[in-house]
């Protein structure tokens, strides 16, 4: 999905000749008209020269300063662009256009709060400035203020009912709000007014993908690429849809095409890496995965330390290394297994983790000291994010450190859980069916509890190993007679002790599966058709966790079939 198309505000328009001009005035007028024509034709270098010539004649020429700033913005020199547009604002502070364009420059520099203020100032000066309302909406979206952004796009459309760009941007924020059918309608409106709008076709493909309409999504991508063959984002989008369909080689071709068009396209490199990891190509897959730090989704997670990043290139003998969690709790549980291997290289290991994992990870070998995120860090010589360790240690499928268990629950807590569960008939089967709804892939990995009805035909007890039950699942939760122990699941050390008591664990792809795997608890993982990269493809087992069995969808959305297979495996159907 596009970041949101912004609109430059018009400066001056070519008009009628008016009264004859003489001398310098005539020359500046002619230069301005010529510059505008070149600018509108996309001949930026020539237009830039004309604006500069105009400023040589009149250093305080408002239009030349403003529009030269616009060209600098279009050419990516945001510092110069901002300086020029600010000069124009000083000359004519009542004009709305320069404020709106300065906002675009600031937004390109990721200075979203400042950009928002500029767009507000543009609107204050010209309330019917549709482009400024559109840009204001994009800034609000960048700040995750989605409902306010939606209101800004609605205002832009009220002022300009045929504003295709605003319809497309409105669709984007509707997707952010997971209102996919409404997003489809907004993109359809954009395309009604502008059938050749490649960005809207690509954004439509995003919404169709979320609605599991893969064929229609691919067709929308194809239309976008027909209109703009050099549209790198559409090649990326097509690759993602093809990967949903398990057409991995075709997806790789799309990602590589996007990279050829835009060599520094972080999302294309990252997704190529994820695709290669899915296929078991660890050598190139982990290398490409490092592009995550330049991607929009991961950039904010990057840690800037004075100490150097360690990726296996330097001896660690006698050094102190900080290994730090970077993403979710499950990722930390999966990749903390590398701590003993770093210690074996002669390093003292500091392990920084999320607070809910602190007590559990005290059982991990190899970590000399645990630190909770946000606490002061002791001195160290190198650092490495946990999910960069497979690259640093050159992990292949055959060399995954799969010793299990590598975490252990507290025996005192285990006994307390055994006593609490004693009132319930065995077997004790733990169940996790949904994850964090804010997770980007939650719609794909979580299961409506009612869809797991085949599991509940058995004798025994199903114990909920999650702390929250969504409103949509409450009726099924009661109807299936699930055991609710959420009140005691204070942190992962309690969850670990509970899992250690279970006869079997059944889960979707959340932190619970990594907890079970790290503890060596027999578990069954229910996977969507397009599973996460770490589960590879076409396998019922995983080299990451020997005690784990995978049951995959054979078609998108077919959770009832998965539940039936799991029930049969457990001997209850």
Coordinates of C-alpha atoms in Angstrom, one line a residue:
X1 CA 0.0 0.0 0.0
X2 CA 1.3 3.4 -0.8
X3 CA 2.3 5.8 1.9
X4 CA -0.4 8.2 0.8
X5 CA -0.1 10.4 -2.2
X6 CA 0.5 14.0 -1.4
X7 CA -0.3 17.0 -3.6
X8 CA 2.0 19.9 -4.3
X9 CA 0.2 23.2 -4.0
X10 CA 0.1 25.3 -7.1
X11 CA 2.3 28.3 -7.2
X12 CA 1.2 30.6 -10.0
X13 CA -0.5 29.7 -13.2
X14 CA 0.2 30.7 -16.7
X15 CA -2.2 33.4 -17.5
X16 CA -3.1 35.9 -20.3
X17 CA -0.3 38.3 -21.3
X18 CA -2.0 41.3 -19.7
X19 CA -0.4 44.7 -20.2
X20 CA 3.0 44.9 -22.0
X21 CA 6.0 45.0 -19.7
X22 CA 9.3 46.5 -20.3
X23 CA 12.9 46.1 -19.0
X24 CA 13.5 43.9 -16.0
X25 CA 9.8 43.4 -15.3
X26 CA 9.3 42.0 -18.8
X27 CA 12.3 39.7 -18.5
X28 CA 11.3 38.3 -15.1
X29 CA 7.7 37.8 -16.4
X30 CA 9.0 35.9 -19.4
X31 CA 11.4 33.8 -17.3
X32 CA 8.6 32.9 -14.9
X33 CA 6.3 31.8 -17.7
X34 CA 9.0 29.8 -19.4
X35 CA 10.0 28.2 -16.0
X36 CA 6.4 27.3 -15.3
X37 CA 6.0 25.7 -18.6
X38 CA 9.2 23.6 -18.2
X39 CA 8.2 22.7 -14.7
X40 CA 4.8 21.5 -15.7
X41 CA 6.3 19.4 -18.4
X42 CA 8.6 17.7 -15.9
X43 CA 11.8 19.3 -17.3
X44 CA 13.0 20.0 -13.8
X45 CA 16.7 20.8 -14.6
X46 CA 15.8 23.4 -17.2
X47 CA 13.0 24.9 -15.0
X48 CA 15.5 25.1 -12.1
X49 CA 17.9 27.1 -14.3
X50 CA 15.2 29.5 -15.2
X51 CA 14.1 30.0 -11.6
X52 CA 17.8 30.6 -10.7
X53 CA 18.1 33.1 -13.5
X54 CA 15.0 34.9 -12.3
X55 CA 16.4 35.1 -8.7
X56 CA 19.6 36.6 -10.1
X57 CA 17.4 39.4 -11.4
X58 CA 15.1 39.6 -8.3
X59 CA 16.5 37.8 -5.2
X60 CA 13.2 38.2 -3.4
X61 CA 10.9 36.9 -6.2
X62 CA 8.2 35.0 -4.3
X63 CA 7.2 32.6 -7.0
X64 CA 10.8 31.8 -8.0
X65 CA 11.8 31.0 -4.4
X66 CA 8.7 29.0 -3.7
X67 CA 8.8 26.9 -7.0
X68 CA 12.6 26.4 -6.9
X69 CA 12.0 25.0 -3.4
X70 CA 9.4 22.7 -4.9
X71 CA 11.9 21.4 -7.5
X72 CA 14.5 20.8 -4.8
X73 CA 11.9 18.8 -3.0
X74 CA 11.1 16.8 -6.1
X75 CA 14.8 16.1 -6.6
X76 CA 15.2 15.0 -3.0
X77 CA 17.2 17.9 -1.5
X78 CA 14.9 18.6 1.4
X79 CA 17.2 20.9 3.3
X80 CA 17.5 23.3 0.4
X81 CA 13.8 23.0 -0.4
X82 CA 12.8 23.9 3.1
X83 CA 15.2 26.9 3.2
X84 CA 13.8 28.3 -0.1
X85 CA 10.2 27.8 0.8
X86 CA 10.7 29.5 4.2
X87 CA 12.1 32.5 2.4
X88 CA 9.0 32.6 0.2
X89 CA 6.8 32.5 3.3
X90 CA 8.6 35.4 4.8
X91 CA 7.8 37.5 1.7
X92 CA 4.1 36.5 1.5
X93 CA 3.1 34.9 4.8
X94 CA -0.6 35.0 4.0
X95 CA -0.2 32.5 1.1
X96 CA -1.5 29.0 1.8
X97 CA 0.5 27.1 -0.9
X98 CA 4.0 27.5 0.5
X99 CA 2.9 26.3 3.9
X100 CA 1.4 23.2 2.4
X101 CA 4.5 22.5 0.3
X102 CA 6.8 23.1 3.3
X103 CA 4.7 20.5 5.1
X104 CA 5.5 18.0 2.3
X105 CA 9.2 18.7 2.7
X106 CA 9.0 18.1 6.5
X107 CA 6.9 15.0 6.0
X108 CA 9.6 13.6 3.6
X109 CA 12.1 14.2 6.5
X110 CA 9.8 12.2 8.8
X111 CA 9.1 15.4 10.8
X112 CA 5.4 14.6 10.9
X113 CA 4.4 16.9 13.8
X114 CA 6.0 19.9 12.2
X115 CA 4.5 18.9 8.8
X116 CA 1.0 18.7 10.5
X117 CA 1.4 22.2 11.8
X118 CA 2.3 23.5 8.3
X119 CA -0.7 21.9 6.8
X120 CA -2.9 23.4 9.5
X121 CA -1.4 26.8 8.8
X122 CA -2.2 26.4 5.1
X123 CA -5.8 25.5 5.9
X124 CA -6.0 28.5 8.3
X125 CA -5.1 30.8 5.5
X126 CA -7.3 29.1 2.9
X127 CA -10.1 26.9 4.3
X128 CA -11.1 25.6 0.9
X129 CA -7.6 24.4 0.0
X130 CA -8.4 20.8 -0.8
X131 CA -4.8 19.7 -1.4
X132 CA -3.8 21.0 2.1
X133 CA -6.7 19.0 3.7
X134 CA -5.4 15.9 1.8
X135 CA -1.8 16.5 2.9
X136 CA -3.1 17.1 6.5
X137 CA -4.7 13.7 6.3
X138 CA -1.5 12.0 5.2
X139 CA 0.4 13.6 8.1
X140 CA -2.2 12.5 10.6
X141 CA -2.0 9.0 9.1
X142 CA 1.8 9.0 9.6
X143 CA 1.1 9.8 13.3
X144 CA -1.3 6.9 13.5
X145 CA -4.2 9.3 14.1
X146 CA -6.4 7.4 11.7
X147 CA -9.9 8.7 12.5
X148 CA -8.7 12.3 12.3
X149 CA -6.9 11.5 9.0
X150 CA -10.2 10.0 7.7
X151 CA -12.0 13.3 8.6
X152 CA -9.3 15.3 6.7
X153 CA -9.8 13.3 3.6
X154 CA -13.5 13.6 3.9
X155 CA -13.1 17.4 4.0
X156 CA -10.9 17.4 0.9
X157 CA -13.5 15.3 -1.0
X158 CA -16.3 17.6 0.1
X159 CA -14.3 20.5 -1.4
X160 CA -13.3 18.6 -4.5
X161 CA -15.7 15.7 -5.2
X162 CA -13.6 14.4 -8.1
X163 CA -10.3 14.3 -6.1
X164 CA -9.0 10.9 -7.0
X165 CA -5.8 11.2 -4.9
X166 CA -7.9 11.9 -1.8
X167 CA -10.2 8.9 -2.5
X168 CA -7.1 6.7 -2.7
X169 CA -5.6 8.1 0.5
X170 CA -9.0 7.7 2.2
X171 CA -8.9 4.0 1.1
X172 CA -5.4 3.7 2.7
X173 CA -6.5 4.9 6.1
X174 CA -9.6 2.7 5.9
X175 CA -7.2 -0.2 5.4
X176 CA -5.3 0.9 8.5
X177 CA -8.6 0.8 10.3
X178 CA -9.2 -2.7 8.8
X179 CA -12.4 -1.5 7.1
X180 CA -11.5 -3.3 3.9
X181 CA -14.8 -3.3 2.1
X182 CA -15.1 0.5 2.6
X183 CA -11.5 0.8 1.4
X184 CA -12.4 -1.1 -1.8
X185 CA -15.2 1.4 -2.4
X186 CA -12.9 4.3 -1.9
X187 CA -10.4 3.0 -4.4
X188 CA -13.2 2.3 -6.9
X189 CA -14.2 6.0 -6.6
X190 CA -10.6 7.1 -7.2
X191 CA -10.5 4.9 -10.3
X192 CA -13.9 6.1 -11.5
X193 CA -12.4 9.6 -11.7
X194 CA -8.9 8.5 -12.8
X195 CA -8.9 5.1 -14.5
X196 CA -5.2 5.4 -15.3
X197 CA -4.3 6.0 -11.6
X198 CA -1.6 3.3 -11.1
X199 CA -1.2 3.9 -7.3
X200 CA -5.0 3.4 -6.8
X201 CA -4.8 0.1 -8.7
X202 CA -1.9 -1.0 -6.5
X203 CA -3.7 0.1 -3.3
X204 CA -6.8 -1.7 -4.4
X205 CA -4.7 -4.9 -4.7
X206 CA -3.6 -4.5 -1.1
X207 CA -7.3 -4.4 0.1
X208 CA -8.2 -7.3 -2.1
X209 CA -5.3 -9.3 -0.6
X210 CA -6.5 -8.7 2.9
X211 CA -10.0 -10.0 1.8
X212 CA -8.3 -13.2 0.5
X213 CA -9.2 -12.3 -3.1
X214 CA -5.8 -13.2 -4.5
X215 CA -6.7 -13.5 -8.2
X216 CA -8.4 -10.1 -8.2
X217 CA -5.5 -8.6 -6.3
X218 CA -3.0 -9.9 -8.9
X219 CA -5.2 -8.5 -11.6
X220 CA -5.1 -5.1 -10.0
X221 CA -1.3 -5.3 -9.7
X222 CA -1.1 -6.2 -13.3
X223 CA -3.2 -3.2 -14.3
X224 CA -0.9 -0.9 -12.2
X225 CA 2.2 -2.3 -13.9
X226 CA 0.6 -2.0 -17.3
X227 CA 0.1 1.7 -16.6
X228 CA 3.6 2.0 -14.9
X229 CA 6.0 -0.8 -15.8
X230 CA 8.7 0.8 -13.6
X231 CA 6.4 0.9 -10.5
X232 CA 8.6 -0.9 -8.0
X233 CA 5.9 -0.9 -5.2
X234 CA 3.5 -2.8 -7.5
X235 CA 6.2 -5.4 -8.3
X236 CA 6.7 -5.8 -4.5
X237 CA 2.9 -6.1 -3.9
X238 CA 2.6 -8.7 -6.6
X239 CA 5.4 -10.7 -5.0
X240 CA 3.6 -10.6 -1.7
X241 CA 0.4 -11.9 -3.2
X242 CA 2.3 -14.6 -5.1
X243 CA 3.9 -15.6 -1.8
X244 CA 0.4 -15.9 -0.2
X245 CA -0.3 -18.4 -3.0
X246 CA 2.9 -20.3 -2.2
X247 CA 4.3 -19.4 -5.7
X248 CA 7.6 -18.6 -4.1
X249 CA 9.8 -18.6 -7.2
X250 CA 7.4 -16.2 -9.0
X251 CA 7.4 -14.0 -5.8
X252 CA 11.2 -13.9 -5.9
X253 CA 11.2 -12.8 -9.5
X254 CA 8.9 -9.9 -8.5
X255 CA 11.1 -8.8 -5.6
X256 CA 14.2 -8.9 -7.7
X257 CA 12.5 -6.8 -10.4
X258 CA 11.6 -4.2 -7.8
X259 CA 15.2 -4.2 -6.6
X260 CA 16.4 -3.6 -10.1
X261 CA 14.1 -0.7 -10.5
X262 CA 15.0 0.7 -7.0
X263 CA 18.3 -0.8 -5.7
X264 CA 17.8 0.6 -2.2
X265 CA 14.2 -0.6 -1.9
X266 CA 14.4 -2.1 1.6
X267 CA 11.0 -3.7 1.6
X268 CA 11.8 -5.6 -1.6
X269 CA 15.1 -6.9 -0.2
X270 CA 13.5 -7.8 3.1
X271 CA 10.6 -9.7 1.6
X272 CA 13.0 -11.5 -0.7
X273 CA 14.9 -12.5 2.4
X274 CA 11.8 -13.8 4.1
X275 CA 10.8 -15.7 0.9
X276 CA 14.3 -17.3 0.8
X277 CA 14.1 -18.2 4.5
X278 CA 10.8 -19.9 3.8
X279 CA 12.4 -22.0 1.1
X280 CA 15.3 -22.9 3.4
X281 CA 17.9 -20.7 1.6
X282 CA 19.5 -19.5 4.8
X283 CA 22.8 -18.3 3.3
X284 CA 21.2 -15.5 1.3
X285 CA 18.0 -15.3 3.3
X286 CA 19.5 -14.2 6.6
X287 CA 21.8 -11.7 4.7
X288 CA 18.7 -10.1 3.0
X289 CA 16.9 -10.1 6.3
X290 CA 19.3 -7.4 7.6
X291 CA 17.5 -5.0 5.2
X292 CA 14.7 -4.9 7.9
X293 CA 16.5 -2.0 9.6
X294 CA 16.0 0.2 6.5
X295 CA 12.3 -0.8 6.1
X296 CA 9.4 1.3 7.3
X297 CA 8.1 -1.5 9.5
X298 CA 11.4 -2.1 11.4
X299 CA 13.2 1.2 11.2
X300 CA 11.9 2.5 14.5
X301 CA 13.1 -0.6 16.3
X302 CA 16.8 -0.1 15.3
X303 CA 19.1 0.6 18.2
X304 CA 21.9 3.1 17.8
X305 CA 24.9 2.1 20.0
X306 CA 28.3 3.6 20.0
X307 CA 29.7 0.0 20.3
X308 CA 29.9 -1.8 16.9
X309 CA 27.4 -4.3 15.6
X310 CA 28.8 -7.9 15.7
X311 CA 27.9 -10.1 12.8
X312 CA 30.6 -12.8 13.2
X313 CA 33.5 -10.8 11.7
X314 CA 35.5 -10.3 14.9
X315 CA 36.8 -12.5 17.7
X316 CA 34.8 -12.3 20.9
X317 CA 37.4 -13.8 23.1
X318 CA 37.4 -11.9 26.4
X319 CA 34.8 -9.4 25.1
X320 CA 31.4 -8.5 26.5
X321 CA 28.5 -8.8 24.0
X322 CA 25.0 -7.3 24.4
X323 CA 22.4 -9.6 22.8
X324 CA 19.1 -7.6 22.6
X325 CA 15.5 -8.4 21.9
X326 CA 14.1 -6.5 18.9
X327 CA 10.6 -7.7 18.0
X328 CA 8.0 -9.9 19.7
X329 CA 8.1 -12.1 22.7
X330 CA 8.0 -15.2 20.6
X331 CA 11.0 -14.0 18.6
X332 CA 13.0 -13.5 21.8
X333 CA 12.0 -17.0 23.0
X334 CA 13.1 -18.6 19.7
X335 CA 16.4 -16.8 19.3
X336 CA 17.7 -16.6 22.8
X337 CA 18.8 -20.2 22.2
X338 CA 22.0 -18.6 20.7
X339 CA 23.3 -17.2 24.0
X340 CA 25.2 -20.3 25.0
X341 CA 26.8 -20.4 21.5
X342 CA 28.0 -16.8 21.9
X343 CA 29.4 -17.6 25.3
X344 CA 31.2 -20.6 23.9
X345 CA 33.2 -18.1 21.6
X346 CA 34.8 -16.7 24.8
X347 CA 32.3 -13.8 25.3
X348 CA 30.5 -12.6 28.4
X349 CA 26.9 -12.4 27.3
X350 CA 24.5 -9.6 28.4
X351 CA 21.0 -10.5 27.4
X352 CA 18.4 -7.7 27.2
X353 CA 14.8 -8.9 27.1
X354 CA 11.2 -7.8 27.5
X355 CA 10.0 -7.5 31.1
X356 CA 7.4 -10.4 30.9
X357 CA 10.3 -12.8 30.0
X358 CA 12.7 -11.8 32.8
X359 CA 12.1 -14.5 35.3
X360 CA 11.7 -17.3 32.8
X361 CA 15.0 -16.5 31.0
X362 CA 16.9 -16.7 34.2
X363 CA 17.0 -20.4 33.4
X364 CA 18.8 -19.8 30.1
X365 CA 22.4 -21.1 29.9
X366 CA 25.1 -18.8 28.6
X367 CA 23.7 -15.4 29.7
X368 CA 26.0 -13.9 32.4
X369 CA 23.5 -11.1 33.1
X370 CA 19.9 -10.4 32.2
X371 CA 18.7 -6.8 31.7
X372 CA 15.1 -5.7 31.1
X373 CA 14.4 -3.3 28.2
X374 CA 14.5 0.2 29.6
X375 CA 17.0 -0.5 32.3
X376 CA 20.5 0.9 32.3
X377 CA 22.9 -1.2 30.4
X378 CA 26.3 -2.3 31.8
X379 CA 29.4 -1.7 29.7
X380 CA 29.8 -3.9 26.7
X381 CA 32.1 -4.2 23.6
X382 CA 29.8 -5.4 20.9
X383 CA 26.1 -5.7 20.3
X384 CA 23.9 -8.0 18.2
X385 CA 20.1 -8.1 17.8
X386 CA 18.8 -11.6 18.6
X387 CA 17.4 -12.1 15.1
X388 CA 20.8 -11.3 13.5
X389 CA 22.5 -14.2 15.4
X390 CA 21.7 -16.8 12.7
X391 CA 23.5 -14.6 10.2
X392 CA 26.4 -13.9 12.6
X393 CA 26.8 -17.6 13.3
X394 CA 26.2 -18.7 9.6
X395 CA 23.3 -20.9 10.6
X396 CA 22.1 -23.4 8.0
X397 CA 19.1 -25.8 8.2
X398 CA 21.5 -28.5 9.3
X399 CA 23.2 -26.4 12.0
X400 CA 20.2 -24.9 13.8
X401 CA 20.9 -25.3 17.5
X402 CA 17.8 -27.4 18.3
X403 CA 18.7 -28.8 21.7
X404 CA 15.6 -28.9 23.7
X405 CA 14.7 -27.9 26.3
X406 CA 16.8 -24.8 26.6
X407 CA 14.5 -23.1 29.1
X408 CA 13.1 -24.6 32.3
X409 CA 10.1 -23.8 34.4
X410 CA 10.3 -23.2 38.2
X411 CA 9.7 -26.5 40.0
X412 CA 7.8 -24.8 42.8
X413 CA 5.5 -23.1 40.3
X414 CA 5.0 -26.4 38.4
X415 CA 3.8 -28.1 41.6
X416 CA 1.4 -25.2 42.3
X417 CA -0.1 -25.6 38.9
X418 CA -0.4 -29.4 39.3
X419 CA -2.4 -28.8 42.4
X420 CA -4.7 -26.2 40.7
X421 CA -5.3 -28.5 37.7
X422 CA -5.9 -31.6 39.8
X423 CA -9.6 -30.9 39.9
X424 CA -10.0 -31.2 36.1
X425 CA -10.1 -34.6 34.3
X426 CA -7.1 -35.6 32.2
X427 CA -5.7 -35.3 29.6
X428 CA -4.8 -31.6 30.2
X429 CA -4.7 -29.9 26.8
X430 CA -3.5 -26.3 26.6
X431 CA -5.0 -24.2 23.8
X432 CA -4.1 -20.9 22.3
X433 CA -6.2 -19.8 19.3
X434 CA -5.5 -16.1 18.9
X435 CA -2.7 -13.6 19.3
X436 CA -2.2 -9.9 19.6
X437 CA -4.9 -8.3 17.3
X438 CA -2.5 -5.5 16.6
X439 CA 0.0 -7.9 15.0
X440 CA 0.3 -7.2 11.3
X441 CA -0.5 -10.8 10.3
X442 CA -3.1 -11.5 13.1
X443 CA -6.0 -11.8 10.6
X444 CA -4.1 -14.7 9.0
X445 CA -2.8 -16.6 12.0
X446 CA -5.6 -16.3 14.6
X447 CA -8.6 -18.6 14.6
X448 CA -12.2 -18.0 15.7
X449 CA -12.7 -20.3 18.6
X450 CA -15.9 -21.7 17.2
X451 CA -13.9 -23.0 14.2
X452 CA -12.1 -25.4 16.5
X453 CA -15.3 -27.2 17.5
X454 CA -13.9 -30.7 16.4
X455 CA -11.3 -30.5 19.1
X456 CA -13.9 -30.4 21.9
X457 CA -15.3 -33.8 21.2
X458 CA -12.8 -35.4 23.6
X459 CA -12.8 -36.3 27.2
X460 CA -10.3 -34.3 29.2
X461 CA -9.9 -30.6 29.8
X462 CA -9.0 -27.8 27.5
X463 CA -7.1 -25.1 29.4
X464 CA -6.9 -21.6 27.9
X465 CA -3.2 -20.5 27.8
X466 CA -3.9 -16.9 26.9
X467 CA -4.7 -14.0 29.1
X468 CA -7.5 -12.4 27.0
X469 CA -10.6 -13.7 25.3
X470 CA -12.0 -11.6 22.5
X471 CA -15.7 -10.6 22.6
X472 CA -16.4 -12.7 19.5
X473 CA -15.1 -15.8 21.2
X474 CA -16.8 -15.5 24.6
X475 CA -19.9 -17.6 23.8
X476 CA -17.7 -20.4 22.3
X477 CA -15.4 -20.2 25.3
X478 CA -18.3 -20.9 27.7
X479 CA -20.0 -23.4 25.4
X480 CA -16.9 -25.5 25.1
X481 CA -16.3 -25.5 28.8
X482 CA -12.7 -24.2 28.6
X483 CA -10.7 -23.8 31.8
X484 CA -9.9 -20.2 32.5
X485 CA -6.7 -19.6 34.4
X486 CA -5.9 -16.1 33.1
X487 CA -5.9 -14.7 36.6
X488 CA -2.7 -16.6 37.4
X489 CA -0.7 -16.0 34.2
X490 CA 1.2 -13.0 35.5
X491 CA 4.3 -13.5 33.4
X492 CA 6.0 -16.1 31.2
X493 CA 7.4 -18.0 34.2
X494 CA 3.9 -18.8 35.2
X495 CA 2.9 -19.8 31.7
X496 CA 6.0 -22.0 31.5
X497 CA 5.0 -23.8 34.7
X498 CA 1.5 -24.3 33.4
X499 CA 2.8 -25.7 30.1
X500 CA 5.2 -28.1 31.9
X501 CA 2.1 -29.7 33.5
X502 CA 0.2 -30.3 30.3
X503 CA -0.2 -33.5 28.4
X504 CA -0.3 -31.7 25.1
X505 CA -0.3 -28.1 23.8
X506 CA -2.3 -27.0 20.7
X507 CA -1.6 -23.4 19.5
X508 CA -1.6 -21.0 16.7
X509 CA 1.6 -19.1 15.7
X510 CA 2.0 -16.9 18.8
X511 CA 4.6 -16.7 21.6
X512 CA 2.9 -19.8 23.1
X513 CA 4.4 -22.1 20.5
X514 CA 7.9 -20.8 21.1
X515 CA 7.4 -21.2 24.8
X516 CA 6.3 -24.8 24.3
X517 CA 9.2 -25.5 22.0
X518 CA 11.8 -24.0 24.3
X519 CA 10.5 -26.1 27.1
X520 CA 10.3 -29.3 25.1
X521 CA 6.5 -29.6 25.7
X522 CA 4.8 -31.8 23.0
X523 CA 2.8 -29.4 20.9
X524 CA 0.8 -29.1 17.7
X525 CA 1.0 -25.8 15.8
X526 CA -2.0 -24.9 13.6
X527 CA -0.6 -22.9 10.6
X528 CA -2.3 -20.8 7.9
X529 CA -1.9 -21.6 4.2
X530 CA 0.9 -19.0 3.9
X531 CA 2.8 -19.6 7.1
X532 CA 5.6 -17.5 8.7
X533 CA 9.1 -17.9 7.2
X534 CA 10.4 -19.9 10.2
X535 CA 8.1 -22.8 9.6
X536 CA 9.5 -23.4 6.1
X537 CA 7.1 -25.0 3.5
X538 CA 5.6 -28.4 3.0
X539 CA 6.8 -29.8 6.3
X540 CA 5.0 -31.4 9.3
X541 CA 8.0 -30.9 11.5
X542 CA 10.5 -28.1 12.2
X543 CA 14.2 -28.1 12.8
X544 CA 13.7 -25.4 15.4
X545 CA 11.7 -27.5 17.8
X546 CA 11.9 -31.3 17.8
X547 CA 8.8 -31.8 19.9
X548 CA 6.6 -29.7 17.6
X549 CA 4.2 -31.0 15.0
X550 CA 2.9 -28.7 12.3
X551 CA -0.6 -28.9 10.8
X552 CA -1.1 -26.6 7.8
X553 CA -4.1 -25.3 6.0
X554 CA -4.5 -26.8 2.5
X555 CA -6.3 -23.7 1.4
X556 CA -6.7 -20.2 2.7
X557 CA -9.1 -19.9 5.6
X558 CA -9.8 -23.6 6.0
X559 CA -9.4 -23.8 9.8
X560 CA -12.1 -26.4 10.3
X561 CA -10.1 -28.9 8.3
X562 CA -7.0 -28.1 10.4
X563 CA -9.1 -28.6 13.6
X564 CA -10.3 -32.0 12.3
X565 CA -6.7 -33.1 11.6
X566 CA -5.5 -32.0 15.0
X567 CA -8.4 -33.8 16.7
X568 CA -7.5 -37.0 14.8
X569 CA -3.8 -36.6 15.8
X570 CA -4.8 -36.3 19.4
X571 CA -7.0 -39.4 19.1
X572 CA -10.2 -37.6 19.8
X573 CA -11.9 -37.8 16.4

